[in-house]
PDB file of C-alpha atoms in Angstrom:
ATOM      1  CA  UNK A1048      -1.020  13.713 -15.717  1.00  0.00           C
ATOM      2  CA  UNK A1049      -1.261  12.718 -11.850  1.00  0.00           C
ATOM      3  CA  UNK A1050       1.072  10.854 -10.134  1.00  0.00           C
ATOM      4  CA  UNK A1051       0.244   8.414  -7.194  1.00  0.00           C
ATOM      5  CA  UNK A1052       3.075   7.200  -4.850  1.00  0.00           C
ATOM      6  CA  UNK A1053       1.419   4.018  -3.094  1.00  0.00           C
ATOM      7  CA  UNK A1054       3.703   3.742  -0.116  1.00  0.00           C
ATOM      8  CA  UNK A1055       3.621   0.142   1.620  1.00  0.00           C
ATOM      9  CA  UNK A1056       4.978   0.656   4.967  1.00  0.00           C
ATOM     10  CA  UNK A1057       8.112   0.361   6.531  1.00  0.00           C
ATOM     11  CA  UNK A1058       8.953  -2.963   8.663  1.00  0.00           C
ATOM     12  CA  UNK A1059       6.201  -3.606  11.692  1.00  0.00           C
ATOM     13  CA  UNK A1060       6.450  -5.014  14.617  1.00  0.00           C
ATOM     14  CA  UNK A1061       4.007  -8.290  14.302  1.00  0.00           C
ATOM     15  CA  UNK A1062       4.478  -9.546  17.724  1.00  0.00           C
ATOM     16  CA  UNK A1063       1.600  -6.417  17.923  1.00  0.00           C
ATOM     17  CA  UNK A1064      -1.720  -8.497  16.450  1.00  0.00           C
ATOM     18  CA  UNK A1065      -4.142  -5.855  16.224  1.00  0.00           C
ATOM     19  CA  UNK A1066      -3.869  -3.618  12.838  1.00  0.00           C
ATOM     20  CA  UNK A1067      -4.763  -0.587  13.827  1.00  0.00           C
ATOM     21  CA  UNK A1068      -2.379   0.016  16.554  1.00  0.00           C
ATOM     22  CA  UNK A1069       0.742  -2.052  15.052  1.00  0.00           C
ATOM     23  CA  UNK A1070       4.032   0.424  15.383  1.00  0.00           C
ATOM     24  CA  UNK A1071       7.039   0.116  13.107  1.00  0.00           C
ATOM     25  CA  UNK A1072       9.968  -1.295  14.240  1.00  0.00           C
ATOM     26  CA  UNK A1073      13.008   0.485  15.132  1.00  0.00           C
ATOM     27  CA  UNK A1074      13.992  -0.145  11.917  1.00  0.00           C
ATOM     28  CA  UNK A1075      11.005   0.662  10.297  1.00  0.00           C
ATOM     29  CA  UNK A1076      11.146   4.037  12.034  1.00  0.00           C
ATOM     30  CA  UNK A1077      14.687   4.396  10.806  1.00  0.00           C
ATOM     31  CA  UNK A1078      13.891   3.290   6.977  1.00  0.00           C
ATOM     32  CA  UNK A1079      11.046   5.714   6.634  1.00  0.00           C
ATOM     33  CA  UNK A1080      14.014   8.205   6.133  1.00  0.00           C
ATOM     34  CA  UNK A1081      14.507   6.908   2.471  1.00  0.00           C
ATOM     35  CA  UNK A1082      10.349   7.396   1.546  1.00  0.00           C
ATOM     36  CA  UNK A1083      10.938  11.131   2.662  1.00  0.00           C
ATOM     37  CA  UNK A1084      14.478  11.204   1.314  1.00  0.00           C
ATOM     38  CA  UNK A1085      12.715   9.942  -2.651  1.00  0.00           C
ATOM     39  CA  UNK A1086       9.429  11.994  -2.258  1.00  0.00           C
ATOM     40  CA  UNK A1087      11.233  15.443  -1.196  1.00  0.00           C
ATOM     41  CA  UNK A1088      11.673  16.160  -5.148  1.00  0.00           C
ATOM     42  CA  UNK A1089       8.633  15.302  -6.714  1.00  0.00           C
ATOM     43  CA  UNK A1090       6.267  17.823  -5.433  1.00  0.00           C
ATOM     44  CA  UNK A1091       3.019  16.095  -3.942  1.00  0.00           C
ATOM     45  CA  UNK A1092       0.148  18.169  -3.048  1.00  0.00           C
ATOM     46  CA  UNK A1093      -1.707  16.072  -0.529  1.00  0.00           C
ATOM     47  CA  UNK A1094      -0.790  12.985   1.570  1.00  0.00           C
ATOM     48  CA  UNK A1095      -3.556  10.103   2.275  1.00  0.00           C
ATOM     49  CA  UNK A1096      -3.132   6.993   3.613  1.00  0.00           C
ATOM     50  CA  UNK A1097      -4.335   3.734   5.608  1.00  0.00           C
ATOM     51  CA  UNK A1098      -5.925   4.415   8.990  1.00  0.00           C
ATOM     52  CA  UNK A1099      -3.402   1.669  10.351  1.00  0.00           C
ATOM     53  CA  UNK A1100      -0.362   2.926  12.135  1.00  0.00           C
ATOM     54  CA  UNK A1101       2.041   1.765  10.622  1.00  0.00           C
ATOM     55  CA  UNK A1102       0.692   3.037   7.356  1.00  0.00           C
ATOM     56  CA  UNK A1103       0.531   6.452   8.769  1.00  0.00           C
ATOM     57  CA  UNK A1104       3.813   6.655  10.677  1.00  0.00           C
ATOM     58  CA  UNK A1105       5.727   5.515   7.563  1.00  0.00           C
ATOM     59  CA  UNK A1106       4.509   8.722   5.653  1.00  0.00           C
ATOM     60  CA  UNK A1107       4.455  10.796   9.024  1.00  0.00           C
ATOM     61  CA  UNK A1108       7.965  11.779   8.269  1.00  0.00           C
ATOM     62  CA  UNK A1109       8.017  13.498   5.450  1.00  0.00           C
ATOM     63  CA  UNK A1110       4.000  14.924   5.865  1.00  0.00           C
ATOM     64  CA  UNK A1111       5.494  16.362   8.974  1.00  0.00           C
ATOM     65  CA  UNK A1112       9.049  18.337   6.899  1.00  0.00           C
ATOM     66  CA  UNK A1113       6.535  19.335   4.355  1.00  0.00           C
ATOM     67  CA  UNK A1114       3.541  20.765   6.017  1.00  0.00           C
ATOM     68  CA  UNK A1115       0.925  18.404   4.635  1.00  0.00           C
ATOM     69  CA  UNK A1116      -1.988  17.023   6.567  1.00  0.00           C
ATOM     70  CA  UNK A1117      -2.266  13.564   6.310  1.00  0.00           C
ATOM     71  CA  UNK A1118      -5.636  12.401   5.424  1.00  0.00           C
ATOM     72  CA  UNK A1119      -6.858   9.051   6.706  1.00  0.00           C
ATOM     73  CA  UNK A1120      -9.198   7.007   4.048  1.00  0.00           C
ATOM     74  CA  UNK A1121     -10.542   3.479   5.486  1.00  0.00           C
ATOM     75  CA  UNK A1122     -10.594   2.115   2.423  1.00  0.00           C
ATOM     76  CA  UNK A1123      -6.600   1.948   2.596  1.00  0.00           C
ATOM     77  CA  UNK A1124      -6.129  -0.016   5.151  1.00  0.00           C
ATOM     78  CA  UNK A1125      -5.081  -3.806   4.713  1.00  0.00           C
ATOM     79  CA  UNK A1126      -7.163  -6.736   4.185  1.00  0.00           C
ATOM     80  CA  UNK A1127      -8.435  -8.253   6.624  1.00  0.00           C
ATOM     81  CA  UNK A1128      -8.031 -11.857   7.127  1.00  0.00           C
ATOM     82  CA  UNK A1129     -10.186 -12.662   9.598  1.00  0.00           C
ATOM     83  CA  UNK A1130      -7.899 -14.315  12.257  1.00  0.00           C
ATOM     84  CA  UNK A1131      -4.384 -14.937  12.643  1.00  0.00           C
ATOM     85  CA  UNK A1132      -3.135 -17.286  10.424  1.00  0.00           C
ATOM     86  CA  UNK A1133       0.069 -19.174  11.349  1.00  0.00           C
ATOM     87  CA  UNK A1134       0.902 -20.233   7.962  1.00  0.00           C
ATOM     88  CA  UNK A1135       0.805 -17.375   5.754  1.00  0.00           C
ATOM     89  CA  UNK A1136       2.405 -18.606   2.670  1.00  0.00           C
ATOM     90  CA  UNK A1137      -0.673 -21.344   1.905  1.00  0.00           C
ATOM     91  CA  UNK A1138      -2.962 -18.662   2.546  1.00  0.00           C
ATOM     92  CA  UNK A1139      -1.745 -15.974   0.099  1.00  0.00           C
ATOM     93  CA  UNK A1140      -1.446 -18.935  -2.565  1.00  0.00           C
ATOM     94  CA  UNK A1141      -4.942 -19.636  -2.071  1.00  0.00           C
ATOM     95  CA  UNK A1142      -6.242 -15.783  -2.040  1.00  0.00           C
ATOM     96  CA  UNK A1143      -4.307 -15.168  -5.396  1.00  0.00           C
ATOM     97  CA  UNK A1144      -5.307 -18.592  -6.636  1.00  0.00           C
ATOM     98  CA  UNK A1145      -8.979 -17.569  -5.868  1.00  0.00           C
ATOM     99  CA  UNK A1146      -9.645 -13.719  -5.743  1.00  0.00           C
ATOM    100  CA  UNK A1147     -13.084 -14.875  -3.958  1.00  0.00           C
ATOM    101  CA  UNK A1148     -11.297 -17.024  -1.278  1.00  0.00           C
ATOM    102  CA  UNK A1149     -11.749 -15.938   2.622  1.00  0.00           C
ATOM    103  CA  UNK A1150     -11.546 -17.309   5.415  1.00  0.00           C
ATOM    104  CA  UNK A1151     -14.970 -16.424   8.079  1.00  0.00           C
ATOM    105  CA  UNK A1152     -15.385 -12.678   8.670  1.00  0.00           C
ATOM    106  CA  UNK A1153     -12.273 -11.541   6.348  1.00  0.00           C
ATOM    107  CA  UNK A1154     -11.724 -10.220   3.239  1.00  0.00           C
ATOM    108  CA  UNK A1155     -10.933 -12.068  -0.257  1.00  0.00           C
ATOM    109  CA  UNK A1156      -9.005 -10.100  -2.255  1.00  0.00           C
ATOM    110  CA  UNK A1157     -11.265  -9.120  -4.624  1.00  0.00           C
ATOM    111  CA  UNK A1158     -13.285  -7.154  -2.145  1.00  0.00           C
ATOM    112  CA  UNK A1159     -10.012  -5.400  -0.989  1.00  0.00           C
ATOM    113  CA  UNK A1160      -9.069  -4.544  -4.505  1.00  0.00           C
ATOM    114  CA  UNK A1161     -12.436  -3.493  -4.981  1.00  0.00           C
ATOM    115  CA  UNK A1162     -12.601  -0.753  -2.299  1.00  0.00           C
ATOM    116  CA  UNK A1163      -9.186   0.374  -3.061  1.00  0.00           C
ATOM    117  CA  UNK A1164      -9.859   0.930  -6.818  1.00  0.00           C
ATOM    118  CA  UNK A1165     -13.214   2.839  -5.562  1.00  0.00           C
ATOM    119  CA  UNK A1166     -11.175   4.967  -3.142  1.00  0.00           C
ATOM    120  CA  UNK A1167      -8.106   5.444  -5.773  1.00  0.00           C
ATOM    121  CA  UNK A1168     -11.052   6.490  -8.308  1.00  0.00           C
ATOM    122  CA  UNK A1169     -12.231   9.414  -6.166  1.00  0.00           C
ATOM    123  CA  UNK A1170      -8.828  10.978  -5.525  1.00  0.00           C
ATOM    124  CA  UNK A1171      -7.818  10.541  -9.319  1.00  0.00           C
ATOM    125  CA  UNK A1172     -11.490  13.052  -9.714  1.00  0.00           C
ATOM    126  CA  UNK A1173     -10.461  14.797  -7.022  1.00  0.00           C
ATOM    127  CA  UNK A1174      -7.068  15.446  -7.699  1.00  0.00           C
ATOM    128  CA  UNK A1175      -6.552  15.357 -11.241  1.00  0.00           C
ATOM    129  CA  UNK A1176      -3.191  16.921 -12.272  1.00  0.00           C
ATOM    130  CA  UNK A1177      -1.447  16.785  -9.107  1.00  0.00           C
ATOM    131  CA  UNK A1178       0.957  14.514  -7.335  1.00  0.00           C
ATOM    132  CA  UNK A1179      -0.637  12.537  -4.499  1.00  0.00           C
ATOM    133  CA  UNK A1180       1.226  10.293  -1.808  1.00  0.00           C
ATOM    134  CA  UNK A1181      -0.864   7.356  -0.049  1.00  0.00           C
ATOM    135  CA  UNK A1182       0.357   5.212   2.886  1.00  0.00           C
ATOM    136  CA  UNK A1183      -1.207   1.510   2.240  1.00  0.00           C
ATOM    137  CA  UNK A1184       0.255  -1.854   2.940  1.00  0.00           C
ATOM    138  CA  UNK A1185       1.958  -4.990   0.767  1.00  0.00           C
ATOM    139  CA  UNK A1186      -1.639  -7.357  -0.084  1.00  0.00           C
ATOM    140  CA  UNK A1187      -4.078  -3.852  -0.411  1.00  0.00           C
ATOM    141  CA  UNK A1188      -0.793  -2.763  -3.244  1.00  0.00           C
ATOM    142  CA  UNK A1189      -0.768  -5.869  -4.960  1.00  0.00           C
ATOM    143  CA  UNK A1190      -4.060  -6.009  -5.586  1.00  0.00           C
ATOM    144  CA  UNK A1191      -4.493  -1.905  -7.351  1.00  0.00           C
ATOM    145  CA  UNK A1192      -0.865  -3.534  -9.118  1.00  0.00           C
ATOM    146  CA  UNK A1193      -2.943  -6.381 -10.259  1.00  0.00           C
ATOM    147  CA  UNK A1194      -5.906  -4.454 -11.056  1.00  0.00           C
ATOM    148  CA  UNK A1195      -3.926  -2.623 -13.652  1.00  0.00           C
ATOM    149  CA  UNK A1196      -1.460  -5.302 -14.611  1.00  0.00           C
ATOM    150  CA  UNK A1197      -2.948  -8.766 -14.109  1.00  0.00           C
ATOM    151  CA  UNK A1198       0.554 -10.311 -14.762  1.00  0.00           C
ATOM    152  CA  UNK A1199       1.327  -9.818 -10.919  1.00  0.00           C
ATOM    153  CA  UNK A1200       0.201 -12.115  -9.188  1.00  0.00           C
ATOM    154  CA  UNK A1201       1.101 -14.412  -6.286  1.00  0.00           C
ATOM    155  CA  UNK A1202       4.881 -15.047  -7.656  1.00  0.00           C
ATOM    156  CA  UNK A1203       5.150 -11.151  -7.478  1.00  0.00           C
ATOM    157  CA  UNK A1204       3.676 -10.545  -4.173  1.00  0.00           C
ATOM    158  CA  UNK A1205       6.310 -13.032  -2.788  1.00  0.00           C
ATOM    159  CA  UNK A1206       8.674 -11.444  -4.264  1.00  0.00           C
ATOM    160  CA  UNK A1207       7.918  -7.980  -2.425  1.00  0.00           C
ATOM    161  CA  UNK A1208       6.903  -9.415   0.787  1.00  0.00           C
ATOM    162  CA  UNK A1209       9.724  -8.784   2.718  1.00  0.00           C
ATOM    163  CA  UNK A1210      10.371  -5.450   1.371  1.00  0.00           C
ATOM    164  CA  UNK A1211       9.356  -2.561   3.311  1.00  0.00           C
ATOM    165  CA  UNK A1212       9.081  -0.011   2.663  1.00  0.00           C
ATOM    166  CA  UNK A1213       8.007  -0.115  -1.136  1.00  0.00           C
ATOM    167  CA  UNK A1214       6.999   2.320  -3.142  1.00  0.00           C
ATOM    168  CA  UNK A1215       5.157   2.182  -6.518  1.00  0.00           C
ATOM    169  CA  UNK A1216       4.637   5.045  -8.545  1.00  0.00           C
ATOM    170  CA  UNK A1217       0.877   4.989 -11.523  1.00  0.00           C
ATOM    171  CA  UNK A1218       0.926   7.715 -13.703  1.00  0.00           C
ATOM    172  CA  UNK A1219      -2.774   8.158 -14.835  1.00  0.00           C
ATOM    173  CA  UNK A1220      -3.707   9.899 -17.647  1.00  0.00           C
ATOM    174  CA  UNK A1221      -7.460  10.615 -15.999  1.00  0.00           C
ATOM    175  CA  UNK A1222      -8.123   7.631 -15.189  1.00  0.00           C
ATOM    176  CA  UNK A1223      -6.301   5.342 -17.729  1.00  0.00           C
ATOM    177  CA  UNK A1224      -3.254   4.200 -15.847  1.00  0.00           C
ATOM    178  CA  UNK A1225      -0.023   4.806 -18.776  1.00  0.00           C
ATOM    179  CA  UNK A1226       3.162   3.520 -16.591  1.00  0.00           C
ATOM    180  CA  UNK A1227       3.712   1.705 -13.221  1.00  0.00           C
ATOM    181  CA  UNK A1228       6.793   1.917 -11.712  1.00  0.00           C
ATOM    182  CA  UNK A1229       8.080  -0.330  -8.776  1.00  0.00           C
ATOM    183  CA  UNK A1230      10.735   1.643  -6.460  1.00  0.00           C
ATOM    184  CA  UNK A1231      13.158  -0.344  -4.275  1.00  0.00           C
ATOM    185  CA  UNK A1232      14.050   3.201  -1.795  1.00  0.00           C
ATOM    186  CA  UNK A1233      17.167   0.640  -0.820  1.00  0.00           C
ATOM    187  CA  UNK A1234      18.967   1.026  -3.957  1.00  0.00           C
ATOM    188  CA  UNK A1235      17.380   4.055  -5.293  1.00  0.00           C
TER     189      UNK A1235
END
């Protein structure tokens, strides 16, 4: 069996627009505590995640107390919208009501759940058997979730919006996906 942890990260600081250099919070900082706090006893053998910063610094914690490198895979990262959009609760409706919906120069979410499933599809070959952490974000999540389970969909992603961090654990046998489990680190 292999075990993924998908780690969405902790809280950002979005008065920072660009994605790649977004921090956490002070909270968020704090918070990423509990991810390395619940991974310390389940073993992993490699760390990935999201080229974003926020991605990275919310699994820099416990990469750091546990000697693994973190390796950076684009294909991670969030999707990108294309501009800022000021109201971000029509948009999501309409990305989840229309997998192919985009706005000019971003991303619908098929094509992000496309290149995630690609890039989870190479680690589950490349590390078959072992127990592998990746730092990715809440939209780039929901769409491997809904890749697996099609029963999440935009109700679900509200629902986890606010939460950061998140963490949901796929236990593949190969490649068939047997269990998901959704971890709330706040009450775990």
């Amino acid at each position: 069996m292999t075990e993924i942890y998908f780690i969405r990260h902790a809280e950002s600081d979005n008065s920072v627009y660009d994605d790649y250099s977004r921090p956490l919070t002070e909270k968020g900082m704090r918070d990423r505590i509990l991810v390395t706090k619940f991974l310390n006893s389940k073993r992993i053998d490699a760390v990935f995640s999201s080229p974003y910063k926020r991605a990275i610094d919310t699994v820099k914690d416990f990469a750091g107390k546990n000697h693994l490198k973190i390796q950076f895979i684009d294909e991670f990262k969030e999707r990108h919208v294309g501009r800022w959009v000021d109201n971000f609760t029509d948009f999501s409706k309409k990305q989840w009501n229309d997998f192919h919906y985009k706005l000019n120069e971003g991303e619908s979410l098929q094509e992000v759940q496309s290149r995630n499933i690609n890039a989870l599809k190479r680690i589950l070959t490349d590390y078959e058997g072992k127990n592998i952490v990746i730092g990715t974000h809440g939209t780039a999540l929901s769409t491997i979730i809904n890749y697996y389970d099609s029963s999440f969909g935009y109700n679900e992603f509200n629902n986890i919006i606010k939460l950061m961090p998140w963490i949901v654990r796929f236990t593949f046998d190969g490649k068939f996906c047997k269990e998901i489990e959704k971890i709330n680190v706040f009450v775990y």
